[in-house]
Every structure is written in structure tokens, then in C-alpha cells.
Amino acid sequence: MSNNDENKGEACHRSRCPVSCLLELIGDKWTLLVVRDLLFDKHTFKELQSSPEKIPTNILADRLKRLEHSGLVRREQYQERPKRYAYHLTEKGQDLNPVMESMILWSNKHIPETYKLEDILNLGSE
Amino acid sequence: MSNNDENKGEACHRSRCPVSCLLELIGDKWTLLVVRDLLFDKHTFKELQSSPEKIPTNILADRLKRLEHSGLVRREQYQERPKRYAYHLTEKGQDLNPVMESMILWSNKHIPETYKLEDILNLGSE
């Protein structure tokens, strides 16, 4: 079990359904893309901003704040002047990997033009 | 492979990333709750509206239309006067089940107050 008492009850405003509760944390078009990028070793604001979906700056800042608030991401200062932060998934955030993988499998089956997992890994290293 | 040429290219406006493409179809707080209810044998508008999350009528109508448009749901008329429709997941829609299951596992691990899968099955039969 996770040690996330400080976040207990922050999801689940609508019902105690696990799908609904998770959607309160990640149910939008952008949050999981940030999680995806963090999984693929992007950690600075600039790196996260550079993805092909062109996430707007204000949305990226907002989603990082929410992800941190809900215990999925931790922020670490890596430079003093000027202050710079890097973002890392917590264990709770990394545990979204199977959700992501099941989404990839679905899309690869039903949307022919999507990149396969190995393509994504190659893209990440470009 | 699925036979969904008629829908080809309707997702994937932002990139060919499979996560991004699926989020264009289901990336909001409500769509997957409709899919969840359809998986648990709710099929009429009234049944779908009765879930504990209290989905607003206009959002339910919009999400059903989008789901039908993207080939995840088919609508069937089951009554002539007045016209009434039932909604069913297509194979493409049913294939979201593993996504849902991975979400349930995540929530059960990280959000203690969420219902377990067996609780949901019981709720569905109430």
C-alpha cells in the first residue's frame, strides 16, 4: 500500500468508483501526456514543453502543480540562480505505467497511424 | 486489425502518439464513466443518467454522440413511439476494458476509499 495519507480524500469528489476517482486526477487531454514524458526521462519544464503536442505553457504549469499536489510528481530544485526545478514521478506516478501501456495497446490496435511502443522509444532518444 | 477506416484520422490531431490519440477520444472527466456504465450493462439514456456521479444531461448527450462518432458506441432504436434508443459498446469500445481495469488497480492501490472491483459488480446489480 502507498503512504499517501496526506492526499487521502483529494480525489473522489463524485463517487468512490476507482475509475471516477482517477479521472478526477488525470481526466483531461494533457495530464497523461506530461506523465508520459516524465516516464520517458523528460524532467525540466523546457523538455516537457518541447513535445510534439505543443502543450501551452500555462496548461503545463497548471498540470505540473496538480500532479505535485496529488502526489504523482515531486519537484526538485536543481539550480539556485536562477531557480530551476526538475520534475520526477513518484512511485504513485510511476504506477500509472500499466494504464499508459493498456492505452498504447488499444491505440495500436484501433488507430492504425499511431506509433508503436518501439517507435516512441526511438523518438524519445532523438 | 479493426475495420475502422471510416474513423481513420479522426483522432491524432496533435501527434501520432497512441496515448495522445486515445486522449483525444476519451480525455475528459466523463467519457470513461459512460463507457464504464455501458460495460456494466446500462444501455438507455435514463440508466446512464442514474449513476452516482450525476452526469449532466447535456454532457451525457454530447459524450454519447462523440462515442458513436468515433466508433466506440452504436445506437439502436428499441421503441418507435416515442422513439427510444439503447446504446451499446462496439468491439472497439469493449476493448477499453483493459484500460479501465488498469485504472481500477491503480486506484485500489493508491486511493484507499475506492470501491474494489467486486464492490462495483454488486453496485451494478442493485
PDB file of C-alpha atoms in Angstrom, chain A residues 1-2 4-5 8-12 14-33 36 52-53 66 72 91-93 95-96 98-100 102-104 106-116 120, chain B residues 1-2 4-5 8-12 14-33 36 52-53 66 72 91-93 95-96 98-100 102-104 106-116 120:
ATOM      1  CA  MET A   1       0.000   0.000   0.000  1.00  0.00           C
ATOM      2  CA  SER A   2       1.168   3.516  -0.645  1.00  0.00           C
ATOM      3  CA  ASN A   4      -0.249   8.807   0.769  1.00  0.00           C
ATOM      4  CA  ASP A   5      -2.357   9.757   3.759  1.00  0.00           C
ATOM      5  CA  LYS A   8      -6.316  10.903   1.055  1.00  0.00           C
ATOM      6  CA  GLY A   9      -9.700  12.102   0.007  1.00  0.00           C
ATOM      7  CA  GLU A  10      -8.479  14.634  -2.528  1.00  0.00           C
ATOM      8  CA  ALA A  11      -9.833  12.610  -5.398  1.00  0.00           C
ATOM      9  CA  CYS A  12     -13.263  11.004  -5.128  1.00  0.00           C
ATOM     10  CA  ARG A  14     -18.091  12.424  -7.249  1.00  0.00           C
ATOM     11  CA  SER A  15     -18.216   8.824  -6.059  1.00  0.00           C
ATOM     12  CA  ARG A  16     -15.943   6.122  -4.681  1.00  0.00           C
ATOM     13  CA  CYS A  17     -15.684   4.444  -8.081  1.00  0.00           C
ATOM     14  CA  PRO A  18     -11.970   3.902  -8.807  1.00  0.00           C
ATOM     15  CA  VAL A  19     -12.370   4.959 -12.446  1.00  0.00           C
ATOM     16  CA  SER A  20     -14.123   8.158 -11.446  1.00  0.00           C
ATOM     17  CA  CYS A  21     -11.574   8.952  -8.720  1.00  0.00           C
ATOM     18  CA  LEU A  22      -8.627   8.536 -11.059  1.00  0.00           C
ATOM     19  CA  LEU A  23     -10.357  10.639 -13.719  1.00  0.00           C
ATOM     20  CA  GLU A  24     -10.532  13.451 -11.179  1.00  0.00           C
ATOM     21  CA  LEU A  25      -6.725  13.391 -11.180  1.00  0.00           C
ATOM     22  CA  ILE A  26      -5.902  12.658 -14.815  1.00  0.00           C
ATOM     23  CA  GLY A  27      -9.176  13.099 -16.733  1.00  0.00           C
ATOM     24  CA  ASP A  28      -8.214  15.642 -19.351  1.00  0.00           C
ATOM     25  CA  LYS A  29      -6.362  15.804 -22.646  1.00  0.00           C
ATOM     26  CA  TRP A  30      -2.980  16.826 -21.229  1.00  0.00           C
ATOM     27  CA  THR A  31      -2.131  15.352 -17.829  1.00  0.00           C
ATOM     28  CA  LEU A  32      -1.216  11.876 -19.072  1.00  0.00           C
ATOM     29  CA  LEU A  33       0.998  13.390 -21.769  1.00  0.00           C
ATOM     30  CA  ARG A  36       4.226  10.025 -20.425  1.00  0.00           C
ATOM     31  CA  PRO A  52       5.135  17.385 -30.430  1.00  0.00           C
ATOM     32  CA  GLU A  53       1.683  18.069 -28.959  1.00  0.00           C
ATOM     33  CA  ARG A  66      -1.843  19.488  -9.837  1.00  0.00           C
ATOM     34  CA  LEU A  72       2.109  11.870  -8.516  1.00  0.00           C
ATOM     35  CA  GLU A  91       6.102   5.724  -7.115  1.00  0.00           C
ATOM     36  CA  LYS A  92       2.407   6.613  -7.262  1.00  0.00           C
ATOM     37  CA  GLY A  93       3.007   8.361 -10.565  1.00  0.00           C
ATOM     38  CA  ASP A  95       2.362   3.161 -11.154  1.00  0.00           C
ATOM     39  CA  LEU A  96       0.379   4.788 -13.975  1.00  0.00           C
ATOM     40  CA  PRO A  98       0.240  -0.015 -16.826  1.00  0.00           C
ATOM     41  CA  VAL A  99      -2.602   2.419 -17.573  1.00  0.00           C
ATOM     42  CA  MET A 100      -0.426   4.005 -20.235  1.00  0.00           C
ATOM     43  CA  SER A 102      -3.034  -0.531 -21.958  1.00  0.00           C
ATOM     44  CA  MET A 103      -3.824   2.734 -23.748  1.00  0.00           C
ATOM     45  CA  ILE A 104      -0.930   2.177 -26.161  1.00  0.00           C
ATOM     46  CA  TRP A 106      -5.673  -0.076 -27.568  1.00  0.00           C
ATOM     47  CA  SER A 107      -4.496   2.684 -29.888  1.00  0.00           C
ATOM     48  CA  ASN A 108      -2.078   0.448 -31.766  1.00  0.00           C
ATOM     49  CA  LYS A 109      -4.950  -1.932 -32.431  1.00  0.00           C
ATOM     50  CA  HIS A 110      -7.619   0.600 -33.357  1.00  0.00           C
ATOM     51  CA  ILE A 111      -5.835   3.662 -34.716  1.00  0.00           C
ATOM     52  CA  PRO A 112      -3.516   2.461 -37.486  1.00  0.00           C
ATOM     53  CA  GLU A 113      -1.463   5.655 -37.722  1.00  0.00           C
ATOM     54  CA  THR A 114      -0.273   5.612 -34.098  1.00  0.00           C
ATOM     55  CA  TYR A 115       3.354   4.995 -33.263  1.00  0.00           C
ATOM     56  CA  LYS A 116       4.178   1.601 -31.855  1.00  0.00           C
ATOM     57  CA  ILE A 120       8.112   6.036 -29.213  1.00  0.00           C
TER      58      ILE A 120
ATOM     59  CA  MET B   1      -6.775  -5.205 -37.007  1.00  0.00           C
ATOM     60  CA  SER B   2     -10.040  -3.357 -36.691  1.00  0.00           C
ATOM     61  CA  ASN B   4     -12.468   1.342 -38.803  1.00  0.00           C
ATOM     62  CA  ASP B   5     -11.408   3.081 -41.968  1.00  0.00           C
ATOM     63  CA  LYS B   8      -9.358   6.790 -39.568  1.00  0.00           C
ATOM     64  CA  GLY B   9      -7.638  10.013 -38.809  1.00  0.00           C
ATOM     65  CA  GLU B  10     -10.347  11.386 -36.567  1.00  0.00           C
ATOM     66  CA  ALA B  11      -8.165  11.066 -33.527  1.00  0.00           C
ATOM     67  CA  CYS B  12      -4.484  12.063 -33.762  1.00  0.00           C
ATOM     68  CA  ARG B  14      -1.871  16.546 -32.099  1.00  0.00           C
ATOM     69  CA  SER B  15       0.621  13.775 -32.817  1.00  0.00           C
ATOM     70  CA  ARG B  16       0.724  10.085 -33.688  1.00  0.00           C
ATOM     71  CA  CYS B  17       1.464   9.127 -30.081  1.00  0.00           C
ATOM     72  CA  PRO B  18      -1.033   6.404 -29.108  1.00  0.00           C
ATOM     73  CA  VAL B  19      -1.602   7.939 -25.675  1.00  0.00           C
ATOM     74  CA  SER B  20      -2.294  11.342 -27.174  1.00  0.00           C
ATOM     75  CA  CYS B  21      -4.619   9.901 -29.849  1.00  0.00           C
ATOM     76  CA  LEU B  22      -6.697   7.995 -27.326  1.00  0.00           C
ATOM     77  CA  LEU B  23      -6.882  11.050 -25.074  1.00  0.00           C
ATOM     78  CA  GLU B  24      -8.450  12.922 -27.979  1.00  0.00           C
ATOM     79  CA  LEU B  25     -11.293  10.395 -27.764  1.00  0.00           C
ATOM     80  CA  ILE B  26     -11.629   9.805 -24.029  1.00  0.00           C
ATOM     81  CA  GLY B  27      -9.525  12.531 -22.360  1.00  0.00           C
ATOM     82  CA  ASP B  28     -12.051  14.158 -20.075  1.00  0.00           C
ATOM     83  CA  LYS B  29     -13.723  13.529 -16.742  1.00  0.00           C
ATOM     84  CA  TRP B  30     -16.889  11.900 -18.107  1.00  0.00           C
ATOM     85  CA  THR B  31     -16.385   9.783 -21.231  1.00  0.00           C
ATOM     86  CA  LEU B  32     -14.885   6.761 -19.484  1.00  0.00           C
ATOM     87  CA  LEU B  33     -17.683   6.806 -16.917  1.00  0.00           C
ATOM     88  CA  ARG B  36     -17.861   2.014 -17.634  1.00  0.00           C
ATOM     89  CA  PRO B  52     -23.858   8.260  -8.681  1.00  0.00           C
ATOM     90  CA  GLU B  53     -21.615  10.827 -10.395  1.00  0.00           C
ATOM     91  CA  ARG B  66     -18.910  11.612 -29.683  1.00  0.00           C
ATOM     92  CA  LEU B  72     -16.867   3.159 -29.771  1.00  0.00           C
ATOM     93  CA  GLU B  91     -15.837  -4.208 -30.129  1.00  0.00           C
ATOM     94  CA  LYS B  92     -13.618  -1.137 -30.288  1.00  0.00           C
ATOM     95  CA  GLY B  93     -15.384   0.226 -27.218  1.00  0.00           C
ATOM     96  CA  ASP B  95     -11.528  -3.162 -25.957  1.00  0.00           C
ATOM     97  CA  LEU B  96     -11.233  -0.273 -23.495  1.00  0.00           C
ATOM     98  CA  PRO B  98      -8.146  -3.394 -20.033  1.00  0.00           C
ATOM     99  CA  VAL B  99      -7.618   0.383 -19.768  1.00  0.00           C
ATOM    100  CA  MET B 100     -10.427   0.517 -17.235  1.00  0.00           C
ATOM    101  CA  SER B 102      -5.586  -0.952 -15.062  1.00  0.00           C
ATOM    102  CA  MET B 103      -7.200   2.255 -13.759  1.00  0.00           C
ATOM    103  CA  ILE B 104      -9.152   0.284 -11.147  1.00  0.00           C
ATOM    104  CA  TRP B 106      -4.170   1.860  -9.694  1.00  0.00           C
ATOM    105  CA  SER B 107      -6.962   3.477  -7.707  1.00  0.00           C
ATOM    106  CA  ASN B 108      -7.442   0.489  -5.433  1.00  0.00           C
ATOM    107  CA  LYS B 109      -3.756   0.661  -4.582  1.00  0.00           C
ATOM    108  CA  HIS B 110      -3.428   4.407  -4.163  1.00  0.00           C
ATOM    109  CA  ILE B 111      -6.841   5.729  -3.129  1.00  0.00           C
ATOM    110  CA  PRO B 112      -7.959   3.706  -0.123  1.00  0.00           C
ATOM    111  CA  GLU B 113     -11.612   4.774  -0.211  1.00  0.00           C
ATOM    112  CA  THR B 114     -12.284   3.489  -3.723  1.00  0.00           C
ATOM    113  CA  TYR B 115     -14.592   0.547  -4.294  1.00  0.00           C
ATOM    114  CA  LYS B 116     -12.939  -2.719  -5.190  1.00  0.00           C
ATOM    115  CA  ILE B 120     -18.658  -2.335  -8.232  1.00  0.00           C
TER     116      ILE B 120
END
